[in-house]
Amino acid sequence: DAKTTQPTSMDCAEGRAANLPCNHSTISGNEYVYWYRQIHSQGPQYIIHGLKNNETNEMASLIITEDRKSSTLILPHATLRDTAVYYCIVRVTSGTYKYIFGTGTRLKVLA
Amino acid sequence: DVKVTQSSRYLVKRTGEKVFLECVQDMDHENMFWYRQDPGLGLRLIYFSYDVKMKEKGDIPEGYSVSREKKERFSLILESASTNQTSMYLCASSRPQGRDEQFFGPGTRLTVL
């Protein structure tokens, strides 16, 4: 599975969009990009995933560059409850069940 | 609402004790996982199971064993707890299709004295 690089921490004002970047320059053609988050003292929570097209759900949007070497998770209107560690993971979806969680980005939403 | 539950949120044990961490999921998922989480190291996979009585080693299986006698239950066993096993332990489950997300329990913070 490809390695990912994320900033260690970010701040975002409440109500503004939070844009969390992830680099995955060694991603293979069959690897998906997943995002999870972990709120303090809880287990990680799935947010969204995608292969090459942009994806949107009720929680967030995922923008993947055309060359797939990077992606951005967008929380359109961040709230204080979005303060968490956000993990970007790339993985194949056949032949393995494995996720490799890095150390993620600690997002702090400020009032 | 889907649910993964873990037997304890906090646990304190002594060195050398045998420790059982239990995980139960109510989603009829085939796959179940045990991770440990330590500051600066992220989540690391200890063991996973893709069916009843089936198990595979993850990245750090040493010092641990697992048991899956029923589909909904996956147990992590520390045969002889050591202080370096003090950690947050997280259980997860997922459907068998590889794309499907993992659902995590709340975690058990284990302290070994």
Short mmCIF file of N, CA and C in Angstrom, two decimals, chain A residues 3-105:
data_model
loop_
_atom_site.label_atom_id
_atom_site.label_comp_id
_atom_site.label_asym_id
_atom_site.label_seq_id
_atom_site.Cartn_x
_atom_site.Cartn_y
_atom_site.Cartn_z
N LYS A 3 2.32 4.99 0.60
CA LYS A 3 2.50 5.81 1.79
C LYS A 3 1.82 7.15 1.57
N THR A 4 1.32 7.74 2.64
CA THR A 4 0.69 9.06 2.55
C THR A 4 1.43 10.05 3.42
N THR A 5 1.36 11.32 3.04
CA THR A 5 1.95 12.40 3.82
C THR A 5 0.90 13.45 4.06
N GLN A 6 0.73 13.80 5.35
CA GLN A 6 -0.25 14.81 5.75
C GLN A 6 0.42 15.80 6.69
N PRO A 7 -0.07 17.05 6.70
CA PRO A 7 0.46 17.99 7.70
C PRO A 7 0.10 17.51 9.09
N THR A 8 0.95 17.84 10.04
CA THR A 8 0.75 17.37 11.40
C THR A 8 -0.48 17.99 12.03
N SER A 9 -0.69 19.29 11.79
CA SER A 9 -1.82 19.97 12.41
C SER A 9 -2.30 21.13 11.54
N MET A 10 -3.57 21.49 11.75
CA MET A 10 -4.18 22.62 11.06
C MET A 10 -5.23 23.23 11.97
N ASP A 11 -5.45 24.52 11.80
CA ASP A 11 -6.55 25.20 12.46
C ASP A 11 -7.54 25.69 11.42
N CYS A 12 -8.79 25.79 11.82
CA CYS A 12 -9.83 26.29 10.92
C CYS A 12 -10.86 27.05 11.77
N ALA A 13 -11.35 28.16 11.25
CA ALA A 13 -12.38 28.92 11.96
C ALA A 13 -13.73 28.24 11.80
N GLU A 14 -14.49 28.26 12.87
CA GLU A 14 -15.82 27.66 12.83
C GLU A 14 -16.66 28.30 11.74
N GLY A 15 -17.36 27.46 10.97
CA GLY A 15 -18.20 27.96 9.89
C GLY A 15 -17.50 28.06 8.55
N ARG A 16 -16.17 28.03 8.58
CA ARG A 16 -15.42 28.09 7.33
C ARG A 16 -15.16 26.68 6.83
N ALA A 17 -14.75 26.58 5.57
CA ALA A 17 -14.40 25.29 5.00
C ALA A 17 -13.02 24.86 5.52
N ALA A 18 -12.93 23.61 5.88
CA ALA A 18 -11.64 23.02 6.26
C ALA A 18 -11.15 22.17 5.09
N ASN A 19 -9.95 22.48 4.63
CA ASN A 19 -9.36 21.75 3.50
C ASN A 19 -8.13 20.99 3.98
N LEU A 20 -8.22 19.69 4.01
CA LEU A 20 -7.14 18.87 4.54
C LEU A 20 -6.44 18.16 3.39
N PRO A 21 -5.15 18.47 3.18
CA PRO A 21 -4.44 17.87 2.05
C PRO A 21 -3.78 16.54 2.41
N CYS A 22 -3.55 15.76 1.37
CA CYS A 22 -2.85 14.48 1.53
C CYS A 22 -2.06 14.20 0.26
N ASN A 23 -0.79 13.89 0.44
CA ASN A 23 0.04 13.49 -0.71
C ASN A 23 0.20 11.99 -0.72
N HIS A 24 0.02 11.41 -1.88
CA HIS A 24 0.20 9.96 -2.06
C HIS A 24 0.81 9.74 -3.44
N SER A 25 2.04 10.22 -3.60
CA SER A 25 2.66 10.26 -4.93
C SER A 25 2.97 8.87 -5.49
N THR A 26 3.00 7.84 -4.64
CA THR A 26 3.32 6.49 -5.13
C THR A 26 2.07 5.63 -5.29
N ILE A 27 0.93 6.25 -5.32
CA ILE A 27 -0.33 5.50 -5.40
C ILE A 27 -0.38 4.70 -6.70
N SER A 28 -0.91 3.49 -6.59
CA SER A 28 -1.07 2.63 -7.77
C SER A 28 -2.47 2.79 -8.35
N GLY A 29 -2.62 2.29 -9.57
CA GLY A 29 -3.89 2.48 -10.26
C GLY A 29 -5.08 1.82 -9.58
N ASN A 30 -4.84 0.79 -8.80
CA ASN A 30 -5.95 0.07 -8.17
C ASN A 30 -6.11 0.43 -6.69
N GLU A 31 -5.43 1.46 -6.25
CA GLU A 31 -5.55 1.87 -4.84
C GLU A 31 -6.56 2.99 -4.68
N TYR A 32 -7.42 2.82 -3.70
CA TYR A 32 -8.41 3.83 -3.34
C TYR A 32 -7.83 4.77 -2.28
N VAL A 33 -8.40 5.95 -2.21
CA VAL A 33 -8.07 6.90 -1.15
C VAL A 33 -9.23 6.90 -0.15
N TYR A 34 -8.91 6.66 1.09
CA TYR A 34 -9.90 6.67 2.18
C TYR A 34 -9.56 7.78 3.17
N TRP A 35 -10.60 8.32 3.77
CA TRP A 35 -10.43 9.26 4.88
C TRP A 35 -11.23 8.77 6.08
N TYR A 36 -10.58 8.79 7.22
CA TYR A 36 -11.20 8.52 8.50
C TYR A 36 -10.87 9.68 9.43
N ARG A 37 -11.64 9.81 10.48
CA ARG A 37 -11.28 10.75 11.53
C ARG A 37 -11.46 10.11 12.89
N GLN A 38 -10.74 10.65 13.87
CA GLN A 38 -10.81 10.13 15.22
C GLN A 38 -10.97 11.30 16.17
N ILE A 39 -12.13 11.36 16.75
CA ILE A 39 -12.40 12.36 17.77
C ILE A 39 -11.84 11.83 19.08
N HIS A 40 -11.39 12.74 19.91
CA HIS A 40 -10.69 12.35 21.13
C HIS A 40 -11.47 11.31 21.93
N SER A 41 -10.76 10.25 22.32
CA SER A 41 -11.30 9.18 23.16
C SER A 41 -12.35 8.32 22.46
N GLN A 42 -12.38 8.37 21.14
CA GLN A 42 -13.28 7.51 20.39
C GLN A 42 -12.49 6.72 19.36
N GLY A 43 -13.11 5.68 18.79
CA GLY A 43 -12.49 4.96 17.69
C GLY A 43 -12.61 5.75 16.40
N PRO A 44 -11.76 5.44 15.42
CA PRO A 44 -11.86 6.14 14.12
C PRO A 44 -13.21 5.94 13.47
N GLN A 45 -13.59 6.93 12.68
CA GLN A 45 -14.88 6.93 12.00
C GLN A 45 -14.65 7.14 10.52
N TYR A 46 -15.25 6.32 9.70
CA TYR A 46 -15.14 6.46 8.26
C TYR A 46 -15.78 7.76 7.79
N ILE A 47 -15.13 8.46 6.84
CA ILE A 47 -15.72 9.67 6.28
C ILE A 47 -16.12 9.45 4.83
N ILE A 48 -15.16 9.07 4.00
CA ILE A 48 -15.40 9.02 2.56
C ILE A 48 -14.26 8.26 1.90
N HIS A 49 -14.49 7.76 0.69
CA HIS A 49 -13.39 7.21 -0.08
C HIS A 49 -13.65 7.40 -1.57
N GLY A 50 -12.59 7.27 -2.38
CA GLY A 50 -12.73 7.44 -3.82
C GLY A 50 -11.55 6.84 -4.55
N LEU A 51 -11.73 6.64 -5.86
CA LEU A 51 -10.68 6.07 -6.70
C LEU A 51 -10.05 7.15 -7.57
N LYS A 52 -10.83 7.80 -8.41
CA LYS A 52 -10.28 8.88 -9.23
C LYS A 52 -11.25 10.03 -9.44
N ASN A 53 -12.53 9.77 -9.27
CA ASN A 53 -13.50 10.85 -9.40
C ASN A 53 -13.70 11.53 -8.06
N ASN A 54 -14.10 12.78 -8.11
CA ASN A 54 -14.43 13.47 -6.87
C ASN A 54 -15.67 12.86 -6.26
N GLU A 55 -15.71 12.84 -4.95
CA GLU A 55 -16.83 12.22 -4.25
C GLU A 55 -17.37 13.19 -3.20
N THR A 56 -18.66 13.08 -2.96
CA THR A 56 -19.30 13.91 -1.92
C THR A 56 -20.32 13.07 -1.19
N ASN A 57 -20.36 13.24 0.13
CA ASN A 57 -21.45 12.66 0.92
C ASN A 57 -21.89 13.68 1.95
N GLU A 58 -22.68 13.24 2.90
CA GLU A 58 -23.26 14.18 3.86
C GLU A 58 -22.22 14.75 4.81
N MET A 59 -21.07 14.12 4.88
CA MET A 59 -20.04 14.59 5.81
C MET A 59 -19.02 15.49 5.14
N ALA A 60 -18.62 15.15 3.91
CA ALA A 60 -17.47 15.83 3.32
C ALA A 60 -17.43 15.63 1.81
N SER A 61 -16.47 16.32 1.20
CA SER A 61 -16.14 16.11 -0.21
C SER A 61 -14.69 15.68 -0.32
N LEU A 62 -14.44 14.84 -1.32
CA LEU A 62 -13.08 14.37 -1.58
C LEU A 62 -12.71 14.77 -3.00
N ILE A 63 -11.64 15.53 -3.10
CA ILE A 63 -11.14 15.97 -4.40
C ILE A 63 -9.82 15.25 -4.65
N ILE A 64 -9.75 14.49 -5.73
CA ILE A 64 -8.54 13.76 -6.10
C ILE A 64 -7.99 14.38 -7.37
N THR A 65 -6.70 14.72 -7.37
CA THR A 65 -6.10 15.33 -8.55
C THR A 65 -6.11 14.36 -9.72
N GLU A 66 -5.99 14.90 -10.92
CA GLU A 66 -6.09 14.06 -12.11
C GLU A 66 -4.99 12.99 -12.15
N ASP A 67 -3.80 13.35 -11.67
CA ASP A 67 -2.72 12.35 -11.65
C ASP A 67 -2.79 11.43 -10.43
N ARG A 68 -3.74 11.70 -9.54
CA ARG A 68 -4.02 10.89 -8.33
C ARG A 68 -2.89 10.94 -7.31
N LYS A 69 -1.96 11.84 -7.47
CA LYS A 69 -0.84 11.88 -6.53
C LYS A 69 -1.18 12.65 -5.26
N SER A 70 -2.30 13.31 -5.23
CA SER A 70 -2.71 13.99 -4.01
C SER A 70 -4.22 14.11 -3.96
N SER A 71 -4.72 14.41 -2.78
CA SER A 71 -6.16 14.60 -2.61
C SER A 71 -6.40 15.62 -1.50
N THR A 72 -7.63 16.11 -1.45
CA THR A 72 -8.02 17.06 -0.41
C THR A 72 -9.38 16.66 0.12
N LEU A 73 -9.47 16.59 1.43
CA LEU A 73 -10.75 16.38 2.10
C LEU A 73 -11.30 17.75 2.45
N ILE A 74 -12.54 17.99 2.11
CA ILE A 74 -13.16 19.29 2.39
C ILE A 74 -14.34 19.09 3.33
N LEU A 75 -14.28 19.75 4.48
CA LEU A 75 -15.44 19.86 5.36
C LEU A 75 -16.03 21.23 5.09
N PRO A 76 -17.19 21.31 4.46
CA PRO A 76 -17.64 22.60 3.92
C PRO A 76 -17.92 23.68 4.95
N HIS A 77 -18.44 23.32 6.10
CA HIS A 77 -18.75 24.30 7.15
C HIS A 77 -18.32 23.68 8.49
N ALA A 78 -17.07 23.86 8.82
CA ALA A 78 -16.53 23.19 10.00
C ALA A 78 -17.21 23.66 11.28
N THR A 79 -17.46 22.72 12.17
CA THR A 79 -18.01 23.03 13.49
C THR A 79 -17.01 22.58 14.55
N LEU A 80 -17.24 22.98 15.78
CA LEU A 80 -16.34 22.60 16.87
C LEU A 80 -16.26 21.08 17.00
N ARG A 81 -17.35 20.39 16.67
CA ARG A 81 -17.37 18.93 16.76
C ARG A 81 -16.53 18.24 15.70
N ASP A 82 -16.05 19.01 14.72
CA ASP A 82 -15.16 18.44 13.71
C ASP A 82 -13.70 18.42 14.17
N THR A 83 -13.43 18.97 15.33
CA THR A 83 -12.07 18.89 15.89
C THR A 83 -11.72 17.43 16.11
N ALA A 84 -10.65 16.97 15.43
CA ALA A 84 -10.32 15.54 15.44
C ALA A 84 -8.99 15.35 14.72
N VAL A 85 -8.51 14.12 14.74
CA VAL A 85 -7.37 13.74 13.91
C VAL A 85 -7.93 13.08 12.65
N TYR A 86 -7.47 13.54 11.50
CA TYR A 86 -7.97 13.06 10.21
C TYR A 86 -6.88 12.23 9.53
N TYR A 87 -7.25 11.03 9.14
CA TYR A 87 -6.31 10.09 8.53
C TYR A 87 -6.64 9.91 7.05
N CYS A 88 -5.62 10.03 6.23
CA CYS A 88 -5.72 9.73 4.81
C CYS A 88 -5.01 8.38 4.59
N ILE A 89 -5.69 7.47 3.94
CA ILE A 89 -5.16 6.12 3.75
C ILE A 89 -5.35 5.73 2.30
N VAL A 90 -4.34 5.11 1.72
CA VAL A 90 -4.54 4.53 0.38
C VAL A 90 -4.37 3.03 0.49
N ARG A 91 -5.21 2.31 -0.21
CA ARG A 91 -5.14 0.86 -0.11
C ARG A 91 -5.78 0.21 -1.32
N VAL A 92 -5.30 -0.98 -1.62
CA VAL A 92 -5.99 -1.78 -2.61
C VAL A 92 -7.21 -2.39 -1.95
N THR A 93 -8.15 -2.81 -2.72
CA THR A 93 -9.38 -3.34 -2.15
C THR A 93 -9.58 -4.80 -2.49
N SER A 94 -8.57 -5.45 -3.02
CA SER A 94 -8.68 -6.89 -3.24
C SER A 94 -7.41 -7.54 -2.72
N GLY A 95 -7.57 -8.73 -2.20
CA GLY A 95 -6.40 -9.48 -1.74
C GLY A 95 -5.89 -9.06 -0.38
N THR A 96 -6.44 -8.02 0.19
CA THR A 96 -6.00 -7.61 1.51
C THR A 96 -7.13 -6.86 2.20
N TYR A 97 -7.16 -6.99 3.51
CA TYR A 97 -8.14 -6.21 4.25
C TYR A 97 -7.46 -5.08 4.99
N LYS A 98 -6.24 -4.85 4.66
CA LYS A 98 -5.40 -4.05 5.52
C LYS A 98 -5.56 -2.56 5.27
N TYR A 99 -5.63 -1.80 6.35
CA TYR A 99 -5.49 -0.36 6.33
C TYR A 99 -4.17 -0.02 7.01
N ILE A 100 -3.46 0.95 6.48
CA ILE A 100 -2.29 1.46 7.18
C ILE A 100 -2.61 2.89 7.60
N PHE A 101 -2.82 3.06 8.88
CA PHE A 101 -3.10 4.38 9.43
C PHE A 101 -1.79 5.06 9.76
N GLY A 102 -1.56 6.27 9.23
CA GLY A 102 -0.40 7.05 9.63
C GLY A 102 -0.73 7.82 10.89
N THR A 103 -0.06 8.95 11.07
CA THR A 103 -0.29 9.75 12.27
C THR A 103 -1.31 10.86 12.03
N GLY A 104 -1.72 11.08 10.78
CA GLY A 104 -2.83 11.96 10.49
C GLY A 104 -2.58 13.44 10.69
N THR A 105 -3.63 14.23 10.46
CA THR A 105 -3.62 15.68 10.68
C THR A 105 -4.54 16.00 11.83
#
